[in-house]
Structures are given as C-alpha cells and as structure tokens.
PDB file of C-alpha atoms in Angstrom:
ATOM      1  CA  UNK F1156     -75.028 -54.572 -25.512  1.00 59.00           C
ATOM      2  CA  UNK F1157     -72.572 -51.792 -23.574  1.00 85.00           C
ATOM      3  CA  UNK F1158     -69.504 -52.437 -20.534  1.00 89.00           C
ATOM      4  CA  UNK F1159     -70.459 -49.416 -17.790  1.00 90.00           C
ATOM      5  CA  UNK F1160     -68.847 -47.742 -15.542  1.00 92.00           C
ATOM      6  CA  UNK F1161     -68.316 -48.752 -11.860  1.00 95.00           C
ATOM      7  CA  UNK F1162     -68.776 -46.866  -8.952  1.00 95.00           C
ATOM      8  CA  UNK F1163     -66.161 -46.427  -6.059  1.00 92.00           C
ATOM      9  CA  UNK F1164     -66.002 -45.977  -2.610  1.00 89.00           C
ATOM     10  CA  UNK F1165     -67.611 -43.380  -1.310  1.00 88.00           C
ATOM     11  CA  UNK F1166     -70.148 -42.712  -4.136  1.00 90.00           C
ATOM     12  CA  UNK F1167     -73.192 -42.109  -2.159  1.00 91.00           C
ATOM     13  CA  UNK F1168     -75.399 -44.763  -4.861  1.00 91.00           C
ATOM     14  CA  UNK F1169     -72.953 -48.026  -3.054  1.00 93.00           C
ATOM     15  CA  UNK F1170     -74.555 -46.938   0.320  1.00 93.00           C
ATOM     16  CA  UNK F1171     -78.648 -47.089  -1.204  1.00 90.00           C
ATOM     17  CA  UNK F1172     -80.812 -49.321  -0.920  1.00 91.00           C
ATOM     18  CA  UNK F1173     -82.027 -50.964  -4.383  1.00 95.00           C
ATOM     19  CA  UNK F1174     -85.825 -51.224  -5.357  1.00 96.00           C
ATOM     20  CA  UNK F1175     -87.823 -54.664  -6.245  1.00 97.00           C
ATOM     21  CA  UNK F1176     -88.169 -55.181  -9.618  1.00 97.00           C
ATOM     22  CA  UNK F1177     -91.417 -55.368 -10.960  1.00 96.00           C
ATOM     23  CA  UNK F1178     -91.243 -55.343 -14.897  1.00 95.00           C
ATOM     24  CA  UNK F1179     -89.629 -57.933 -16.220  1.00 96.00           C
ATOM     25  CA  UNK F1180     -89.108 -56.351 -19.722  1.00 96.00           C
ATOM     26  CA  UNK F1181     -86.345 -54.809 -22.402  1.00 96.00           C
ATOM     27  CA  UNK F1182     -85.592 -52.387 -19.718  1.00 96.00           C
ATOM     28  CA  UNK F1183     -84.221 -54.693 -17.253  1.00 97.00           C
ATOM     29  CA  UNK F1184     -83.122 -57.582 -20.120  1.00 95.00           C
ATOM     30  CA  UNK F1185     -80.989 -54.739 -21.157  1.00 96.00           C
ATOM     31  CA  UNK F1186     -79.434 -53.867 -17.413  1.00 96.00           C
ATOM     32  CA  UNK F1187     -78.806 -57.733 -17.194  1.00 96.00           C
ATOM     33  CA  UNK F1188     -76.828 -57.364 -20.633  1.00 95.00           C
ATOM     34  CA  UNK F1189     -74.762 -54.568 -19.233  1.00 96.00           C
ATOM     35  CA  UNK F1190     -74.120 -56.367 -16.662  1.00 96.00           C
ATOM     36  CA  UNK F1191     -72.443 -59.670 -17.546  1.00 94.00           C
ATOM     37  CA  UNK F1192     -70.698 -57.306 -20.412  1.00 93.00           C
ATOM     38  CA  UNK F1193     -69.255 -55.686 -18.144  1.00 94.00           C
ATOM     39  CA  UNK F1194     -68.561 -58.567 -15.509  1.00 91.00           C
ATOM     40  CA  UNK F1195     -66.560 -60.024 -18.672  1.00 89.00           C
ATOM     41  CA  UNK F1196     -64.290 -57.265 -19.218  1.00 90.00           C
ATOM     42  CA  UNK F1197     -63.630 -57.155 -15.421  1.00 87.00           C
ATOM     43  CA  UNK F1198     -62.790 -60.694 -15.246  1.00 83.00           C
ATOM     44  CA  UNK F1199     -64.905 -60.607 -12.279  1.00 87.00           C
ATOM     45  CA  UNK F1200     -66.767 -63.018 -10.404  1.00 91.00           C
ATOM     46  CA  UNK F1201     -70.082 -61.044  -9.716  1.00 94.00           C
ATOM     47  CA  UNK F1202     -71.547 -57.449  -9.916  1.00 96.00           C
ATOM     48  CA  UNK F1203     -74.824 -55.706  -8.763  1.00 97.00           C
ATOM     49  CA  UNK F1204     -76.802 -53.232 -10.545  1.00 97.00           C
ATOM     50  CA  UNK F1205     -75.872 -50.755  -8.011  1.00 97.00           C
ATOM     51  CA  UNK F1206     -72.472 -50.723  -8.865  1.00 96.00           C
ATOM     52  CA  UNK F1207     -73.082 -49.435 -12.190  1.00 96.00           C
ATOM     53  CA  UNK F1208     -75.707 -46.882 -10.953  1.00 96.00           C
ATOM     54  CA  UNK F1209     -78.931 -49.101 -11.044  1.00 96.00           C
ATOM     55  CA  UNK F1210     -80.911 -48.826  -7.900  1.00 96.00           C
ATOM     56  CA  UNK F1211     -82.596 -52.206  -9.059  1.00 97.00           C
ATOM     57  CA  UNK F1212     -82.283 -55.864  -6.949  1.00 98.00           C
ATOM     58  CA  UNK F1213     -80.523 -57.287  -9.950  1.00 98.00           C
ATOM     59  CA  UNK F1214     -77.154 -58.777  -9.789  1.00 98.00           C
ATOM     60  CA  UNK F1215     -75.067 -61.335 -11.681  1.00 97.00           C
ATOM     61  CA  UNK F1216     -72.417 -64.220 -10.822  1.00 95.00           C
ATOM     62  CA  UNK F1217     -69.828 -66.408 -12.699  1.00 88.00           C
ATOM     63  CA  UNK F1218     -70.344 -69.668 -10.965  1.00 72.00           C
ATOM     64  CA  UNK F1219     -66.970 -71.469 -10.590  1.00 64.00           C
ATOM     65  CA  UNK F1220     -67.274 -74.703 -12.150  1.00 58.00           C
ATOM     66  CA  UNK F1221     -70.875 -74.189 -13.941  1.00 58.00           C
ATOM     67  CA  UNK F1222     -71.821 -73.239 -17.114  1.00 58.00           C
ATOM     68  CA  UNK F1223     -69.813 -70.220 -18.612  1.00 66.00           C
ATOM     69  CA  UNK F1224     -73.127 -67.950 -18.722  1.00 77.00           C
ATOM     70  CA  UNK F1225     -73.161 -65.878 -15.862  1.00 89.00           C
ATOM     71  CA  UNK F1226     -76.232 -66.425 -13.655  1.00 94.00           C
ATOM     72  CA  UNK F1227     -79.013 -63.297 -13.081  1.00 97.00           C
ATOM     73  CA  UNK F1228     -80.635 -63.494 -10.029  1.00 98.00           C
ATOM     74  CA  UNK F1229     -83.416 -60.914 -10.084  1.00 98.00           C
ATOM     75  CA  UNK F1230     -84.953 -59.447  -6.339  1.00 98.00           C
ATOM     76  CA  UNK F1231     -83.211 -62.269  -4.175  1.00 98.00           C
ATOM     77  CA  UNK F1232     -83.414 -63.542  -0.640  1.00 98.00           C
ATOM     78  CA  UNK F1233     -81.373 -65.631   1.499  1.00 98.00           C
ATOM     79  CA  UNK F1234     -83.376 -68.390   3.053  1.00 98.00           C
ATOM     80  CA  UNK F1235     -80.808 -70.391   5.273  1.00 98.00           C
ATOM     81  CA  UNK F1236     -77.090 -70.401   6.117  1.00 98.00           C
ATOM     82  CA  UNK F1237     -74.736 -72.708   6.720  1.00 97.00           C
ATOM     83  CA  UNK F1238     -70.714 -73.809   7.158  1.00 95.00           C
ATOM     84  CA  UNK F1239     -69.617 -70.570   8.315  1.00 97.00           C
ATOM     85  CA  UNK F1240     -65.877 -69.703   7.581  1.00 95.00           C
ATOM     86  CA  UNK F1241     -63.634 -67.156   7.107  1.00 94.00           C
ATOM     87  CA  UNK F1242     -62.751 -65.879   3.429  1.00 93.00           C
ATOM     88  CA  UNK F1243     -60.581 -63.201   2.012  1.00 93.00           C
ATOM     89  CA  UNK F1244     -62.920 -60.829  -0.288  1.00 92.00           C
ATOM     90  CA  UNK F1245     -62.192 -57.898  -2.382  1.00 92.00           C
ATOM     91  CA  UNK F1246     -64.353 -55.778  -4.155  1.00 93.00           C
ATOM     92  CA  UNK F1247     -64.356 -53.862  -7.954  1.00 94.00           C
ATOM     93  CA  UNK F1248     -65.861 -50.757  -6.324  1.00 94.00           C
ATOM     94  CA  UNK F1249     -62.974 -50.406  -3.347  1.00 90.00           C
ATOM     95  CA  UNK F1250     -60.105 -50.870  -5.409  1.00 89.00           C
ATOM     96  CA  UNK F1251     -56.850 -52.008  -3.527  1.00 84.00           C
ATOM     97  CA  UNK F1252     -58.885 -53.388  -0.594  1.00 86.00           C
ATOM     98  CA  UNK F1253     -58.327 -56.721   0.573  1.00 88.00           C
ATOM     99  CA  UNK F1254     -60.062 -58.076   4.098  1.00 90.00           C
ATOM    100  CA  UNK F1255     -60.929 -61.184   5.885  1.00 92.00           C
ATOM    101  CA  UNK F1256     -64.934 -61.755   6.592  1.00 93.00           C
ATOM    102  CA  UNK F1257     -67.148 -64.126   7.725  1.00 94.00           C
ATOM    103  CA  UNK F1258     -69.284 -65.487   5.415  1.00 96.00           C
ATOM    104  CA  UNK F1259     -71.398 -68.692   5.055  1.00 97.00           C
ATOM    105  CA  UNK F1260     -70.023 -71.209   2.271  1.00 97.00           C
ATOM    106  CA  UNK F1261     -73.464 -73.302   1.859  1.00 98.00           C
ATOM    107  CA  UNK F1262     -76.685 -71.230   1.284  1.00 98.00           C
ATOM    108  CA  UNK F1263     -79.712 -71.441  -0.068  1.00 98.00           C
ATOM    109  CA  UNK F1264     -81.210 -68.079  -2.118  1.00 98.00           C
ATOM    110  CA  UNK F1265     -85.124 -67.638  -3.763  1.00 98.00           C
ATOM    111  CA  UNK F1266     -84.435 -65.135  -6.810  1.00 98.00           C
ATOM    112  CA  UNK F1267     -86.132 -64.426 -10.279  1.00 98.00           C
ATOM    113  CA  UNK F1268     -84.897 -64.866 -13.130  1.00 97.00           C
ATOM    114  CA  UNK F1269     -84.629 -61.949 -16.060  1.00 97.00           C
ATOM    115  CA  UNK F1270     -88.047 -63.289 -17.609  1.00 96.00           C
ATOM    116  CA  UNK F1271     -90.055 -62.964 -13.579  1.00 96.00           C
ATOM    117  CA  UNK F1272     -89.452 -66.884 -13.658  1.00 98.00           C
ATOM    118  CA  UNK F1273     -89.286 -67.402  -9.165  1.00 98.00           C
ATOM    119  CA  UNK F1274     -86.402 -70.108  -8.634  1.00 98.00           C
ATOM    120  CA  UNK F1275     -84.832 -71.694  -5.242  1.00 98.00           C
ATOM    121  CA  UNK F1276     -81.126 -72.754  -5.482  1.00 97.00           C
ATOM    122  CA  UNK F1277     -78.583 -73.720  -3.189  1.00 97.00           C
ATOM    123  CA  UNK F1278     -75.074 -72.749  -3.474  1.00 95.00           C
ATOM    124  CA  UNK F1279     -71.878 -73.519  -2.079  1.00 94.00           C
ATOM    125  CA  UNK F1280     -68.509 -72.160  -1.687  1.00 93.00           C
ATOM    126  CA  UNK F1281     -67.576 -69.438  -3.785  1.00 91.00           C
ATOM    127  CA  UNK F1282     -70.627 -68.865  -5.472  1.00 93.00           C
ATOM    128  CA  UNK F1283     -72.576 -68.605  -2.033  1.00 95.00           C
ATOM    129  CA  UNK F1284     -69.589 -66.007  -1.166  1.00 95.00           C
ATOM    130  CA  UNK F1285     -69.939 -63.691  -3.904  1.00 95.00           C
ATOM    131  CA  UNK F1286     -74.094 -64.153  -3.521  1.00 97.00           C
ATOM    132  CA  UNK F1287     -73.680 -62.780  -0.375  1.00 97.00           C
ATOM    133  CA  UNK F1288     -70.912 -60.326  -1.137  1.00 96.00           C
ATOM    134  CA  UNK F1289     -73.423 -58.948  -4.085  1.00 97.00           C
ATOM    135  CA  UNK F1290     -76.553 -59.097  -1.694  1.00 97.00           C
ATOM    136  CA  UNK F1291     -75.151 -57.111   0.770  1.00 97.00           C
ATOM    137  CA  UNK F1292     -74.508 -54.164  -2.174  1.00 96.00           C
ATOM    138  CA  UNK F1293     -78.713 -54.363  -2.831  1.00 97.00           C
ATOM    139  CA  UNK F1294     -78.628 -53.716   1.075  1.00 96.00           C
ATOM    140  CA  UNK F1295     -75.811 -50.858   0.415  1.00 95.00           C
ATOM    141  CA  UNK F1296     -73.605 -52.654   2.372  1.00 94.00           C
ATOM    142  CA  UNK F1297     -69.970 -52.919   1.809  1.00 92.00           C
ATOM    143  CA  UNK F1298     -67.440 -56.334   2.723  1.00 90.00           C
ATOM    144  CA  UNK F1299     -65.508 -53.603   4.821  1.00 85.00           C
ATOM    145  CA  UNK F1300     -68.517 -53.553   6.888  1.00 85.00           C
ATOM    146  CA  UNK F1301     -67.516 -57.162   8.061  1.00 80.00           C
ATOM    147  CA  UNK F1302     -64.739 -56.588   8.612  1.00 79.00           C
ATOM    148  CA  UNK F1303     -62.903 -56.703  12.637  1.00 73.00           C
ATOM    149  CA  UNK F1304     -62.616 -52.741  14.012  1.00 79.00           C
ATOM    150  CA  UNK F1305     -59.167 -52.878  13.545  1.00 79.00           C
ATOM    151  CA  UNK F1306     -59.883 -53.973   9.368  1.00 76.00           C
ATOM    152  CA  UNK F1307     -62.616 -51.115   9.414  1.00 73.00           C
ATOM    153  CA  UNK F1308     -59.911 -48.956  10.755  1.00 75.00           C
ATOM    154  CA  UNK F1309     -57.794 -49.677   8.666  1.00 78.00           C
ATOM    155  CA  UNK F1310     -59.821 -49.452   5.369  1.00 75.00           C
ATOM    156  CA  UNK F1311     -61.085 -45.871   6.338  1.00 71.00           C
ATOM    157  CA  UNK F1312     -57.357 -45.220   6.972  1.00 76.00           C
ATOM    158  CA  UNK F1313     -56.441 -46.291   3.075  1.00 71.00           C
ATOM    159  CA  UNK F1314     -59.382 -44.664   1.893  1.00 70.00           C
ATOM    160  CA  UNK F1315     -59.044 -41.504   3.578  1.00 62.00           C
ATOM    161  CA  UNK F1316     -55.149 -41.388   1.824  1.00 63.00           C
ATOM    162  CA  UNK F1317     -56.398 -41.969  -1.240  1.00 59.00           C
ATOM    163  CA  UNK F1318     -59.183 -39.548  -1.444  1.00 54.00           C
ATOM    164  CA  UNK F1319     -56.247 -37.165  -0.439  1.00 53.00           C
ATOM    165  CA  UNK F1320     -54.199 -38.003  -3.200  1.00 58.00           C
ATOM    166  CA  UNK F1321     -57.018 -37.969  -5.617  1.00 57.00           C
ATOM    167  CA  UNK F1322     -57.144 -33.723  -4.654  1.00 49.00           C
ATOM    168  CA  UNK F1323     -53.590 -33.004  -4.827  1.00 54.00           C
ATOM    169  CA  UNK F1324     -52.265 -31.361  -7.465  1.00 58.00           C
ATOM    170  CA  UNK F1325     -50.508 -32.726 -10.352  1.00 54.00           C
TER     171      UNK F1325
END
C-alpha cells in the first residue's frame, strides 16, 4: 500500500486517546497494510496507528524469532503482566531519545485480528515490551512517561533544545 509519515513529539496526536475499532472493513485493512509498509521501511520493531496520525486502536509488531509477517493487534487489552525488568527503549516518534523503563517481560493480551476475530496470546521478552510500548501509544502515553523524574527532566531539556534549533533561522 503506502508508507506513512511518522509523527514526532510534540505532535498532539501522540497524546490523544484512540477509538476502538468497530468496522473491520477494507479501510481498516488499508491502515494495517500501511502500518506494515511503514514498519518495514523504518526497520523498526513495532508501530501504532497514532504514530501515523490515525486515531484507531491498531498496532503491529514484528515478532523476534517468529513468523516474518508482522502481527496485527486491533483493540488490544493486556490481561496480565509478570516478570518485571528494566529495558532500554526508544521510539520512532522521539528520534534520538533512549531510556530505561520498567516493563513486564511476560504478558497475556486479548485483541482482534483485522478481520474481527478475537484472540488471546502470551508474549514474552522483547515482543511483550514492544506490545506494551505500542499500547501506551494507543492511550496517549510515551515511553518517556515511564522514566524516572531525572530521566523526564533530561528528556524535556533535550526536547526544548531540539525545538529551539528547529526554529532558528538557517
């Protein structure tokens, strides 16, 4: 289909809540195809609809060590979390920002496939971390919201410097 542009912080869509998908139609299929094309083009691990300026609760992750086709989660909900650990995260919407976040490394999730079939699955390791990161996007959260107070202060200082550089005349 098409590669979409990635929204970057501080775009307001990144802080908005998504709407649950109710129409499992061709339009949803087009969004999923675009998310996968964009994911492939960026060589990233995961991507959510809000990052490409779409307000639906949809995300894709490229599983590690699994099938080569990214998995799609529509209206995902985490049912349980276990095995907490500190993981290093980054985000396409926050280029240049990396931080350590406390995440569950084992989760159980309920979601729908793009054709509307409900499913539950267990994820572990990086797949579990990626899914939590993308579900945060669906709720208007960014991984930097999980940083320590010092980490959040560093992020805001970094974001402020970046914004000032963008607005300086060339």
